Amino acid sequence: MPGLEIIVFGALALIAVAAAVMMITTRNAVHSALFLVVVMASLSVFFLGLWAPFVAMVQVAVYAGAIMVLFLFVIMLLGAERTGARMLRSWQTPLAIGLAVTVVLLGALLLLNTAPIEVADRPTAEIVMGSAEAIGLALYSVWLFPFEAVSVLLLVAMIGAVVMTRDERKNKSA
Amino acid sequence: MSNEGFVTLYPVIIGLSVMLFSLGVIGVLVRRNAIIIFMSVELMLNAANLAFIAFARAFNQIDGQVFVFFVMVVAAAEVAVGLALIVAIFRTKHSINVDDINQLKG
């Protein structure tokens, strides 16, 4: 239904822009990183709608799940998150308990209500656009050289990161 | 997304990509915290990824998505090296304010 799609993706676009604005304006670095995670998650939903399910999952796993976690590690390491201690607000604990109970109840409801699945035959139609199969076919045929080059790039980046953060004092004493 | 939905939303998606990119540029120019600048660069890369995926959908070619793959890998490598740099700078200067990193200034 195109009307529903327009509403959902339009709202998602507004959320992404609002989170991006908050990301560049907030003073707390941790909040900034979390707003960027919100942007990435909304972009992942966009990818899902744009026939790119594999890339959407990779975005969540790699970008939001690894790169942003690395950012948060470094923010904590450098102490950039210090904005003063904040106590847990009085309304947050009951809300958390309420949400957890809701999630458990929903899970139980789902388990009790699902009909037994019917295993379908393997589809013999042409390759679906955006599936892992399609990307794999392109990646290992047309884009093989960039694929290999990029793995060398990752290795070099890893070595570079280790070298730059190595403790110099251990070297001088040897 | 259905085809009518995509045709209607196409300006929204490209506009969103442009807006996110501009916000990333503003973040790089305005903020003084090195890590926030870095995150604004990531925002720019994400905006470019969205444009790639949108055009891959428009022309029904997988190459746009493969390129997004490569962009993500390069972003990961760049984040690793860049954050290592920031940590190394922080060790000597004890500040991640880019205005303090001015020793090479003439």
PDB file of N, CA, C and O in Angstrom, chain B residues 11-83:
ATOM      1  N   PRO B  11      12.073  11.580  -4.046  1.00  0.00           N
ATOM      2  CA  PRO B  11      12.607  12.890  -3.622  1.00  0.00           C
ATOM      3  C   PRO B  11      12.878  12.948  -2.134  1.00  0.00           C
ATOM      4  O   PRO B  11      13.856  13.565  -1.695  1.00  0.00           O
ATOM      5  N   VAL B  12      12.028  12.286  -1.343  1.00  0.00           N
ATOM      6  CA  VAL B  12      12.240  12.280   0.102  1.00  0.00           C
ATOM      7  C   VAL B  12      13.551  11.607   0.447  1.00  0.00           C
ATOM      8  O   VAL B  12      14.333  12.098   1.268  1.00  0.00           O
ATOM      9  N   ILE B  13      13.822  10.469  -0.214  1.00  0.00           N
ATOM     10  CA  ILE B  13      15.035   9.714   0.112  1.00  0.00           C
ATOM     11  C   ILE B  13      16.278  10.485  -0.291  1.00  0.00           C
ATOM     12  O   ILE B  13      17.239  10.612   0.485  1.00  0.00           O
ATOM     13  N   ILE B  14      16.255  11.042  -1.509  1.00  0.00           N
ATOM     14  CA  ILE B  14      17.435  11.797  -1.933  1.00  0.00           C
ATOM     15  C   ILE B  14      17.576  13.067  -1.089  1.00  0.00           C
ATOM     16  O   ILE B  14      18.677  13.463  -0.703  1.00  0.00           O
ATOM     17  N   GLY B  15      16.450  13.695  -0.787  1.00  0.00           N
ATOM     18  CA  GLY B  15      16.491  14.875   0.078  1.00  0.00           C
ATOM     19  C   GLY B  15      17.022  14.549   1.457  1.00  0.00           C
ATOM     20  O   GLY B  15      17.794  15.317   2.045  1.00  0.00           O
ATOM     21  N   LEU B  16      16.626  13.392   1.966  1.00  0.00           N
ATOM     22  CA  LEU B  16      17.141  12.964   3.267  1.00  0.00           C
ATOM     23  C   LEU B  16      18.639  12.756   3.197  1.00  0.00           C
ATOM     24  O   LEU B  16      19.377  13.153   4.110  1.00  0.00           O
ATOM     25  N   SER B  17      19.121  12.143   2.105  1.00  0.00           N
ATOM     26  CA  SER B  17      20.550  11.940   1.959  1.00  0.00           C
ATOM     27  C   SER B  17      21.286  13.274   1.946  1.00  0.00           C
ATOM     28  O   SER B  17      22.317  13.447   2.613  1.00  0.00           O
ATOM     29  N   VAL B  18      20.733  14.243   1.203  1.00  0.00           N
ATOM     30  CA  VAL B  18      21.369  15.560   1.139  1.00  0.00           C
ATOM     31  C   VAL B  18      21.365  16.228   2.502  1.00  0.00           C
ATOM     32  O   VAL B  18      22.372  16.797   2.946  1.00  0.00           O
ATOM     33  N   MET B  19      20.236  16.127   3.220  1.00  0.00           N
ATOM     34  CA  MET B  19      20.135  16.780   4.534  1.00  0.00           C
ATOM     35  C   MET B  19      21.129  16.166   5.502  1.00  0.00           C
ATOM     36  O   MET B  19      21.830  16.878   6.231  1.00  0.00           O
ATOM     37  N   LEU B  20      21.203  14.823   5.522  1.00  0.00           N
ATOM     38  CA  LEU B  20      22.125  14.181   6.451  1.00  0.00           C
ATOM     39  C   LEU B  20      23.566  14.552   6.116  1.00  0.00           C
ATOM     40  O   LEU B  20      24.389  14.787   7.004  1.00  0.00           O
ATOM     41  N   PHE B  21      23.866  14.619   4.806  1.00  0.00           N
ATOM     42  CA  PHE B  21      25.223  14.993   4.416  1.00  0.00           C
ATOM     43  C   PHE B  21      25.545  16.408   4.883  1.00  0.00           C
ATOM     44  O   PHE B  21      26.623  16.676   5.426  1.00  0.00           O
ATOM     45  N   SER B  22      24.590  17.330   4.671  1.00  0.00           N
ATOM     46  CA  SER B  22      24.837  18.712   5.088  1.00  0.00           C
ATOM     47  C   SER B  22      24.993  18.812   6.593  1.00  0.00           C
ATOM     48  O   SER B  22      25.851  19.550   7.092  1.00  0.00           O
ATOM     49  N   LEU B  23      24.160  18.066   7.315  1.00  0.00           N
ATOM     50  CA  LEU B  23      24.292  18.087   8.774  1.00  0.00           C
ATOM     51  C   LEU B  23      25.646  17.548   9.187  1.00  0.00           C
ATOM     52  O   LEU B  23      26.271  18.043  10.133  1.00  0.00           O
ATOM     53  N   GLY B  24      26.145  16.536   8.460  1.00  0.00           N
ATOM     54  CA  GLY B  24      27.479  16.027   8.764  1.00  0.00           C
ATOM     55  C   GLY B  24      28.542  17.078   8.531  1.00  0.00           C
ATOM     56  O   GLY B  24      29.455  17.246   9.349  1.00  0.00           O
ATOM     57  N   VAL B  25      28.407  17.809   7.422  1.00  0.00           N
ATOM     58  CA  VAL B  25      29.387  18.858   7.136  1.00  0.00           C
ATOM     59  C   VAL B  25      29.332  19.943   8.214  1.00  0.00           C
ATOM     60  O   VAL B  25      30.366  20.414   8.701  1.00  0.00           O
ATOM     61  N   ILE B  26      28.109  20.326   8.596  1.00  0.00           N
ATOM     62  CA  ILE B  26      27.987  21.333   9.658  1.00  0.00           C
ATOM     63  C   ILE B  26      28.642  20.833  10.937  1.00  0.00           C
ATOM     64  O   ILE B  26      29.356  21.573  11.623  1.00  0.00           O
ATOM     65  N   GLY B  27      28.424  19.554  11.247  1.00  0.00           N
ATOM     66  CA  GLY B  27      29.028  18.998  12.453  1.00  0.00           C
ATOM     67  C   GLY B  27      30.540  19.042  12.414  1.00  0.00           C
ATOM     68  O   GLY B  27      31.191  19.357  13.413  1.00  0.00           O
ATOM     69  N   VAL B  28      31.108  18.748  11.234  1.00  0.00           N
ATOM     70  CA  VAL B  28      32.568  18.782  11.119  1.00  0.00           C
ATOM     71  C   VAL B  28      33.071  20.205  11.308  1.00  0.00           C
ATOM     72  O   VAL B  28      34.091  20.450  11.956  1.00  0.00           O
ATOM     73  N   LEU B  29      32.350  21.182  10.760  1.00  0.00           N
ATOM     74  CA  LEU B  29      32.867  22.545  10.787  1.00  0.00           C
ATOM     75  C   LEU B  29      32.654  23.234  12.127  1.00  0.00           C
ATOM     76  O   LEU B  29      33.433  24.093  12.517  1.00  0.00           O
ATOM     77  N   VAL B  30      31.562  22.855  12.824  1.00  0.00           N
ATOM     78  CA  VAL B  30      31.179  23.651  13.978  1.00  0.00           C
ATOM     79  C   VAL B  30      31.750  23.099  15.280  1.00  0.00           C
ATOM     80  O   VAL B  30      32.166  23.859  16.147  1.00  0.00           O
ATOM     81  N   ARG B  31      31.777  21.780  15.411  1.00  0.00           N
ATOM     82  CA  ARG B  31      32.184  21.210  16.686  1.00  0.00           C
ATOM     83  C   ARG B  31      33.686  21.200  16.831  1.00  0.00           C
ATOM     84  O   ARG B  31      34.436  21.113  15.850  1.00  0.00           O
ATOM     85  N   ARG B  32      34.143  21.269  18.111  1.00  0.00           N
ATOM     86  CA  ARG B  32      35.581  21.284  18.380  1.00  0.00           C
ATOM     87  C   ARG B  32      36.078  19.983  18.977  1.00  0.00           C
ATOM     88  O   ARG B  32      37.268  19.787  19.120  1.00  0.00           O
ATOM     89  N   ASN B  33      35.164  19.109  19.336  1.00  0.00           N
ATOM     90  CA  ASN B  33      35.549  17.827  19.909  1.00  0.00           C
ATOM     91  C   ASN B  33      35.921  16.867  18.781  1.00  0.00           C
ATOM     92  O   ASN B  33      35.135  16.663  17.853  1.00  0.00           O
ATOM     93  N   ALA B  34      37.121  16.285  18.848  1.00  0.00           N
ATOM     94  CA  ALA B  34      37.600  15.468  17.731  1.00  0.00           C
ATOM     95  C   ALA B  34      36.705  14.270  17.470  1.00  0.00           C
ATOM     96  O   ALA B  34      36.501  13.861  16.330  1.00  0.00           O
ATOM     97  N   ILE B  35      36.163  13.688  18.549  1.00  0.00           N
ATOM     98  CA  ILE B  35      35.342  12.489  18.356  1.00  0.00           C
ATOM     99  C   ILE B  35      34.019  12.844  17.695  1.00  0.00           C
ATOM    100  O   ILE B  35      33.510  12.103  16.851  1.00  0.00           O
ATOM    101  N   ILE B  36      33.437  13.996  18.067  1.00  0.00           N
ATOM    102  CA  ILE B  36      32.179  14.401  17.442  1.00  0.00           C
ATOM    103  C   ILE B  36      32.415  14.709  15.965  1.00  0.00           C
ATOM    104  O   ILE B  36      31.580  14.407  15.110  1.00  0.00           O
ATOM    105  N   ILE B  37      33.568  15.293  15.649  1.00  0.00           N
ATOM    106  CA  ILE B  37      33.898  15.553  14.246  1.00  0.00           C
ATOM    107  C   ILE B  37      33.947  14.240  13.490  1.00  0.00           C
ATOM    108  O   ILE B  37      33.408  14.104  12.379  1.00  0.00           O
ATOM    109  N   PHE B  38      34.582  13.255  14.097  1.00  0.00           N
ATOM    110  CA  PHE B  38      34.662  11.941  13.488  1.00  0.00           C
ATOM    111  C   PHE B  38      33.273  11.350  13.229  1.00  0.00           C
ATOM    112  O   PHE B  38      33.002  10.770  12.181  1.00  0.00           O
ATOM    113  N   MET B  39      32.396  11.494  14.230  1.00  0.00           N
ATOM    114  CA  MET B  39      31.049  10.944  14.070  1.00  0.00           C
ATOM    115  C   MET B  39      30.281  11.680  12.985  1.00  0.00           C
ATOM    116  O   MET B  39      29.463  11.082  12.276  1.00  0.00           O
ATOM    117  N   SER B  40      30.561  12.965  12.797  1.00  0.00           N
ATOM    118  CA  SER B  40      29.908  13.698  11.709  1.00  0.00           C
ATOM    119  C   SER B  40      30.386  13.175  10.362  1.00  0.00           C
ATOM    120  O   SER B  40      29.616  13.117   9.395  1.00  0.00           O
ATOM    121  N   VAL B  41      31.650  12.796  10.284  1.00  0.00           N
ATOM    122  CA  VAL B  41      32.147  12.192   9.047  1.00  0.00           C
ATOM    123  C   VAL B  41      31.415  10.882   8.780  1.00  0.00           C
ATOM    124  O   VAL B  41      31.032  10.568   7.648  1.00  0.00           O
ATOM    125  N   GLU B  42      31.177  10.088   9.841  1.00  0.00           N
ATOM    126  CA  GLU B  42      30.410   8.850   9.666  1.00  0.00           C
ATOM    127  C   GLU B  42      29.008   9.133   9.181  1.00  0.00           C
ATOM    128  O   GLU B  42      28.449   8.386   8.381  1.00  0.00           O
ATOM    129  N   LEU B  43      28.424  10.228   9.664  1.00  0.00           N
ATOM    130  CA  LEU B  43      27.092  10.606   9.206  1.00  0.00           C
ATOM    131  C   LEU B  43      27.100  10.904   7.717  1.00  0.00           C
ATOM    132  O   LEU B  43      26.195  10.510   6.976  1.00  0.00           O
ATOM    133  N   MET B  44      28.155  11.587   7.254  1.00  0.00           N
ATOM    134  CA  MET B  44      28.270  11.873   5.818  1.00  0.00           C
ATOM    135  C   MET B  44      28.349  10.581   5.016  1.00  0.00           C
ATOM    136  O   MET B  44      27.704  10.434   3.962  1.00  0.00           O
ATOM    137  N   LEU B  45      29.132   9.628   5.518  1.00  0.00           N
ATOM    138  CA  LEU B  45      29.262   8.360   4.800  1.00  0.00           C
ATOM    139  C   LEU B  45      27.930   7.635   4.743  1.00  0.00           C
ATOM    140  O   LEU B  45      27.580   7.025   3.727  1.00  0.00           O
ATOM    141  N   ASN B  46      27.174   7.691   5.830  1.00  0.00           N
ATOM    142  CA  ASN B  46      25.867   7.046   5.831  1.00  0.00           C
ATOM    143  C   ASN B  46      24.917   7.677   4.831  1.00  0.00           C
ATOM    144  O   ASN B  46      24.141   6.991   4.168  1.00  0.00           O
ATOM    145  N   ALA B  47      25.002   9.022   4.728  1.00  0.00           N
ATOM    146  CA  ALA B  47      24.143   9.701   3.751  1.00  0.00           C
ATOM    147  C   ALA B  47      24.475   9.234   2.341  1.00  0.00           C
ATOM    148  O   ALA B  47      23.583   8.989   1.519  1.00  0.00           O
ATOM    149  N   ALA B  48      25.772   9.103   2.052  1.00  0.00           N
ATOM    150  CA  ALA B  48      26.175   8.624   0.734  1.00  0.00           C
ATOM    151  C   ALA B  48      25.697   7.204   0.500  1.00  0.00           C
ATOM    152  O   ALA B  48      25.237   6.850  -0.600  1.00  0.00           O
ATOM    153  N   ASN B  49      25.744   6.374   1.547  1.00  0.00           N
ATOM    154  CA  ASN B  49      25.250   4.997   1.417  1.00  0.00           C
ATOM    155  C   ASN B  49      23.785   4.977   1.042  1.00  0.00           C
ATOM    156  O   ASN B  49      23.352   4.175   0.215  1.00  0.00           O
ATOM    157  N   LEU B  50      22.999   5.858   1.678  1.00  0.00           N
ATOM    158  CA  LEU B  50      21.566   5.901   1.375  1.00  0.00           C
ATOM    159  C   LEU B  50      21.341   6.254  -0.085  1.00  0.00           C
ATOM    160  O   LEU B  50      20.496   5.655  -0.760  1.00  0.00           O
ATOM    161  N   ALA B  51      22.124   7.205  -0.600  1.00  0.00           N
ATOM    162  CA  ALA B  51      21.975   7.571  -2.011  1.00  0.00           C
ATOM    163  C   ALA B  51      22.328   6.410  -2.924  1.00  0.00           C
ATOM    164  O   ALA B  51      21.627   6.142  -3.913  1.00  0.00           O
ATOM    165  N   PHE B  52      23.400   5.685  -2.572  1.00  0.00           N
ATOM    166  CA  PHE B  52      23.788   4.521  -3.372  1.00  0.00           C
ATOM    167  C   PHE B  52      22.659   3.501  -3.439  1.00  0.00           C
ATOM    168  O   PHE B  52      22.326   2.981  -4.510  1.00  0.00           O
ATOM    169  N   ILE B  53      22.086   3.188  -2.260  1.00  0.00           N
ATOM    170  CA  ILE B  53      21.042   2.161  -2.224  1.00  0.00           C
ATOM    171  C   ILE B  53      19.818   2.630  -2.996  1.00  0.00           C
ATOM    172  O   ILE B  53      19.178   1.846  -3.712  1.00  0.00           O
ATOM    173  N   ALA B  54      19.489   3.923  -2.878  1.00  0.00           N
ATOM    174  CA  ALA B  54      18.311   4.430  -3.581  1.00  0.00           C
ATOM    175  C   ALA B  54      18.488   4.287  -5.087  1.00  0.00           C
ATOM    176  O   ALA B  54      17.569   3.870  -5.798  1.00  0.00           O
ATOM    177  N   PHE B  55      19.672   4.607  -5.590  1.00  0.00           N
ATOM    178  CA  PHE B  55      19.879   4.496  -7.026  1.00  0.00           C
ATOM    179  C   PHE B  55      19.986   3.054  -7.475  1.00  0.00           C
ATOM    180  O   PHE B  55      19.611   2.715  -8.594  1.00  0.00           O
ATOM    181  N   ALA B  56      20.512   2.187  -6.607  1.00  0.00           N
ATOM    182  CA  ALA B  56      20.517   0.772  -6.955  1.00  0.00           C
ATOM    183  C   ALA B  56      19.098   0.263  -7.115  1.00  0.00           C
ATOM    184  O   ALA B  56      18.801  -0.555  -7.990  1.00  0.00           O
ATOM    185  N   ARG B  57      18.202   0.757  -6.276  1.00  0.00           N
ATOM    186  CA  ARG B  57      16.803   0.365  -6.401  1.00  0.00           C
ATOM    187  C   ARG B  57      16.185   0.958  -7.654  1.00  0.00           C
ATOM    188  O   ARG B  57      15.406   0.317  -8.337  1.00  0.00           O
ATOM    189  N   ALA B  58      16.550   2.210  -7.951  1.00  0.00           N
ATOM    190  CA  ALA B  58      15.930   2.889  -9.100  1.00  0.00           C
ATOM    191  C   ALA B  58      16.297   2.204 -10.406  1.00  0.00           C
ATOM    192  O   ALA B  58      15.455   2.041 -11.286  1.00  0.00           O
ATOM    193  N   PHE B  59      17.550   1.789 -10.543  1.00  0.00           N
ATOM    194  CA  PHE B  59      17.979   1.173 -11.791  1.00  0.00           C
ATOM    195  C   PHE B  59      18.009  -0.342 -11.706  1.00  0.00           C
ATOM    196  O   PHE B  59      18.448  -0.988 -12.655  1.00  0.00           O
ATOM    197  N   ASN B  60      17.597  -0.899 -10.586  1.00  0.00           N
ATOM    198  CA  ASN B  60      17.532  -2.346 -10.374  1.00  0.00           C
ATOM    199  C   ASN B  60      18.866  -3.010 -10.657  1.00  0.00           C
ATOM    200  O   ASN B  60      18.953  -4.051 -11.307  1.00  0.00           O
ATOM    201  N   GLN B  61      19.954  -2.399 -10.160  1.00  0.00           N
ATOM    202  CA  GLN B  61      21.276  -2.981 -10.324  1.00  0.00           C
ATOM    203  C   GLN B  61      21.885  -3.219  -8.962  1.00  0.00           C
ATOM    204  O   GLN B  61      21.732  -2.417  -8.051  1.00  0.00           O
ATOM    205  N   ILE B  62      22.590  -4.305  -8.811  1.00  0.00           N
ATOM    206  CA  ILE B  62      23.129  -4.691  -7.521  1.00  0.00           C
ATOM    207  C   ILE B  62      24.415  -3.925  -7.206  1.00  0.00           C
ATOM    208  O   ILE B  62      24.881  -3.925  -6.062  1.00  0.00           O
ATOM    209  N   ASP B  63      24.978  -3.252  -8.219  1.00  0.00           N
ATOM    210  CA  ASP B  63      26.297  -2.663  -8.016  1.00  0.00           C
ATOM    211  C   ASP B  63      26.287  -1.579  -6.943  1.00  0.00           C
ATOM    212  O   ASP B  63      27.282  -1.372  -6.244  1.00  0.00           O
ATOM    213  N   GLY B  64      25.173  -0.870  -6.827  1.00  0.00           N
ATOM    214  CA  GLY B  64      25.079   0.149  -5.784  1.00  0.00           C
ATOM    215  C   GLY B  64      25.225  -0.456  -4.399  1.00  0.00           C
ATOM    216  O   GLY B  64      25.903   0.082  -3.531  1.00  0.00           O
ATOM    217  N   GLN B  65      24.605  -1.599  -4.197  1.00  0.00           N
ATOM    218  CA  GLN B  65      24.681  -2.233  -2.883  1.00  0.00           C
ATOM    219  C   GLN B  65      26.073  -2.791  -2.620  1.00  0.00           C
ATOM    220  O   GLN B  65      26.582  -2.732  -1.498  1.00  0.00           O
ATOM    221  N   VAL B  66      26.731  -3.314  -3.657  1.00  0.00           N
ATOM    222  CA  VAL B  66      28.096  -3.798  -3.475  1.00  0.00           C
ATOM    223  C   VAL B  66      29.000  -2.634  -3.080  1.00  0.00           C
ATOM    224  O   VAL B  66      29.882  -2.761  -2.225  1.00  0.00           O
ATOM    225  N   PHE B  67      28.734  -1.470  -3.692  1.00  0.00           N
ATOM    226  CA  PHE B  67      29.568  -0.334  -3.354  1.00  0.00           C
ATOM    227  C   PHE B  67      29.340   0.121  -1.923  1.00  0.00           C
ATOM    228  O   PHE B  67      30.274   0.576  -1.255  1.00  0.00           O
ATOM    229  N   VAL B  68      28.102   0.026  -1.455  1.00  0.00           N
ATOM    230  CA  VAL B  68      27.829   0.355  -0.052  1.00  0.00           C
ATOM    231  C   VAL B  68      28.629  -0.552   0.871  1.00  0.00           C
ATOM    232  O   VAL B  68      29.167  -0.119   1.901  1.00  0.00           O
ATOM    233  N   PHE B  69      28.743  -1.811   0.487  1.00  0.00           N
ATOM    234  CA  PHE B  69      29.598  -2.748   1.196  1.00  0.00           C
ATOM    235  C   PHE B  69      31.002  -2.207   1.354  1.00  0.00           C
ATOM    236  O   PHE B  69      31.578  -2.180   2.439  1.00  0.00           O
ATOM    237  N   PHE B  70      31.565  -1.772   0.214  1.00  0.00           N
ATOM    238  CA  PHE B  70      32.935  -1.287   0.245  1.00  0.00           C
ATOM    239  C   PHE B  70      33.046  -0.017   1.082  1.00  0.00           C
ATOM    240  O   PHE B  70      34.026   0.191   1.805  1.00  0.00           O
ATOM    241  N   VAL B  71      32.044   0.850   0.987  1.00  0.00           N
ATOM    242  CA  VAL B  71      32.066   2.076   1.787  1.00  0.00           C
ATOM    243  C   VAL B  71      32.078   1.726   3.270  1.00  0.00           C
ATOM    244  O   VAL B  71      32.814   2.329   4.057  1.00  0.00           O
ATOM    245  N   MET B  72      31.297   0.722   3.637  1.00  0.00           N
ATOM    246  CA  MET B  72      31.271   0.342   5.050  1.00  0.00           C
ATOM    247  C   MET B  72      32.606  -0.200   5.508  1.00  0.00           C
ATOM    248  O   MET B  72      33.063   0.087   6.616  1.00  0.00           O
ATOM    249  N   VAL B  73      33.260  -0.981   4.646  1.00  0.00           N
ATOM    250  CA  VAL B  73      34.557  -1.542   5.030  1.00  0.00           C
ATOM    251  C   VAL B  73      35.573  -0.424   5.188  1.00  0.00           C
ATOM    252  O   VAL B  73      36.334  -0.380   6.158  1.00  0.00           O
ATOM    253  N   VAL B  74      35.593   0.508   4.232  1.00  0.00           N
ATOM    254  CA  VAL B  74      36.545   1.610   4.319  1.00  0.00           C
ATOM    255  C   VAL B  74      36.250   2.458   5.549  1.00  0.00           C
ATOM    256  O   VAL B  74      37.163   2.918   6.231  1.00  0.00           O
ATOM    257  N   ALA B  75      34.966   2.662   5.863  1.00  0.00           N
ATOM    258  CA  ALA B  75      34.622   3.431   7.058  1.00  0.00           C
ATOM    259  C   ALA B  75      35.124   2.734   8.312  1.00  0.00           C
ATOM    260  O   ALA B  75      35.632   3.386   9.236  1.00  0.00           O
ATOM    261  N   ALA B  76      34.991   1.410   8.353  1.00  0.00           N
ATOM    262  CA  ALA B  76      35.473   0.681   9.524  1.00  0.00           C
ATOM    263  C   ALA B  76      36.977   0.829   9.669  1.00  0.00           C
ATOM    264  O   ALA B  76      37.487   1.091  10.774  1.00  0.00           O
ATOM    265  N   ALA B  77      37.701   0.686   8.567  1.00  0.00           N
ATOM    266  CA  ALA B  77      39.153   0.825   8.633  1.00  0.00           C
ATOM    267  C   ALA B  77      39.532   2.233   9.069  1.00  0.00           C
ATOM    268  O   ALA B  77      40.425   2.435   9.910  1.00  0.00           O
ATOM    269  N   GLU B  78      38.830   3.224   8.521  1.00  0.00           N
ATOM    270  CA  GLU B  78      39.144   4.610   8.843  1.00  0.00           C
ATOM    271  C   GLU B  78      38.849   4.912  10.309  1.00  0.00           C
ATOM    272  O   GLU B  78      39.600   5.629  10.969  1.00  0.00           O
ATOM    273  N   VAL B  79      37.774   4.359  10.831  1.00  0.00           N
ATOM    274  CA  VAL B  79      37.434   4.588  12.233  1.00  0.00           C
ATOM    275  C   VAL B  79      38.478   3.977  13.135  1.00  0.00           C
ATOM    276  O   VAL B  79      38.914   4.584  14.124  1.00  0.00           O
ATOM    277  N   ALA B  80      38.951   2.773  12.784  1.00  0.00           N
ATOM    278  CA  ALA B  80      39.960   2.130  13.626  1.00  0.00           C
ATOM    279  C   ALA B  80      41.218   2.981  13.686  1.00  0.00           C
ATOM    280  O   ALA B  80      41.731   3.295  14.777  1.00  0.00           O
ATOM    281  N   VAL B  81      41.705   3.378  12.511  1.00  0.00           N
ATOM    282  CA  VAL B  81      42.942   4.146  12.481  1.00  0.00           C
ATOM    283  C   VAL B  81      42.746   5.530  13.112  1.00  0.00           C
ATOM    284  O   VAL B  81      43.569   6.007  13.886  1.00  0.00           O
ATOM    285  N   GLY B  82      41.641   6.180  12.788  1.00  0.00           N
ATOM    286  CA  GLY B  82      41.408   7.527  13.306  1.00  0.00           C
ATOM    287  C   GLY B  82      41.274   7.563  14.810  1.00  0.00           C
ATOM    288  O   GLY B  82      41.804   8.442  15.487  1.00  0.00           O
ATOM    289  N   LEU B  83      40.545   6.596  15.368  1.00  0.00           N
ATOM    290  CA  LEU B  83      40.402   6.576  16.822  1.00  0.00           C
ATOM    291  C   LEU B  83      41.728   6.249  17.493  1.00  0.00           C
ATOM    292  O   LEU B  83      42.043   6.778  18.570  1.00  0.00           O
TER     293      LEU B  83
END
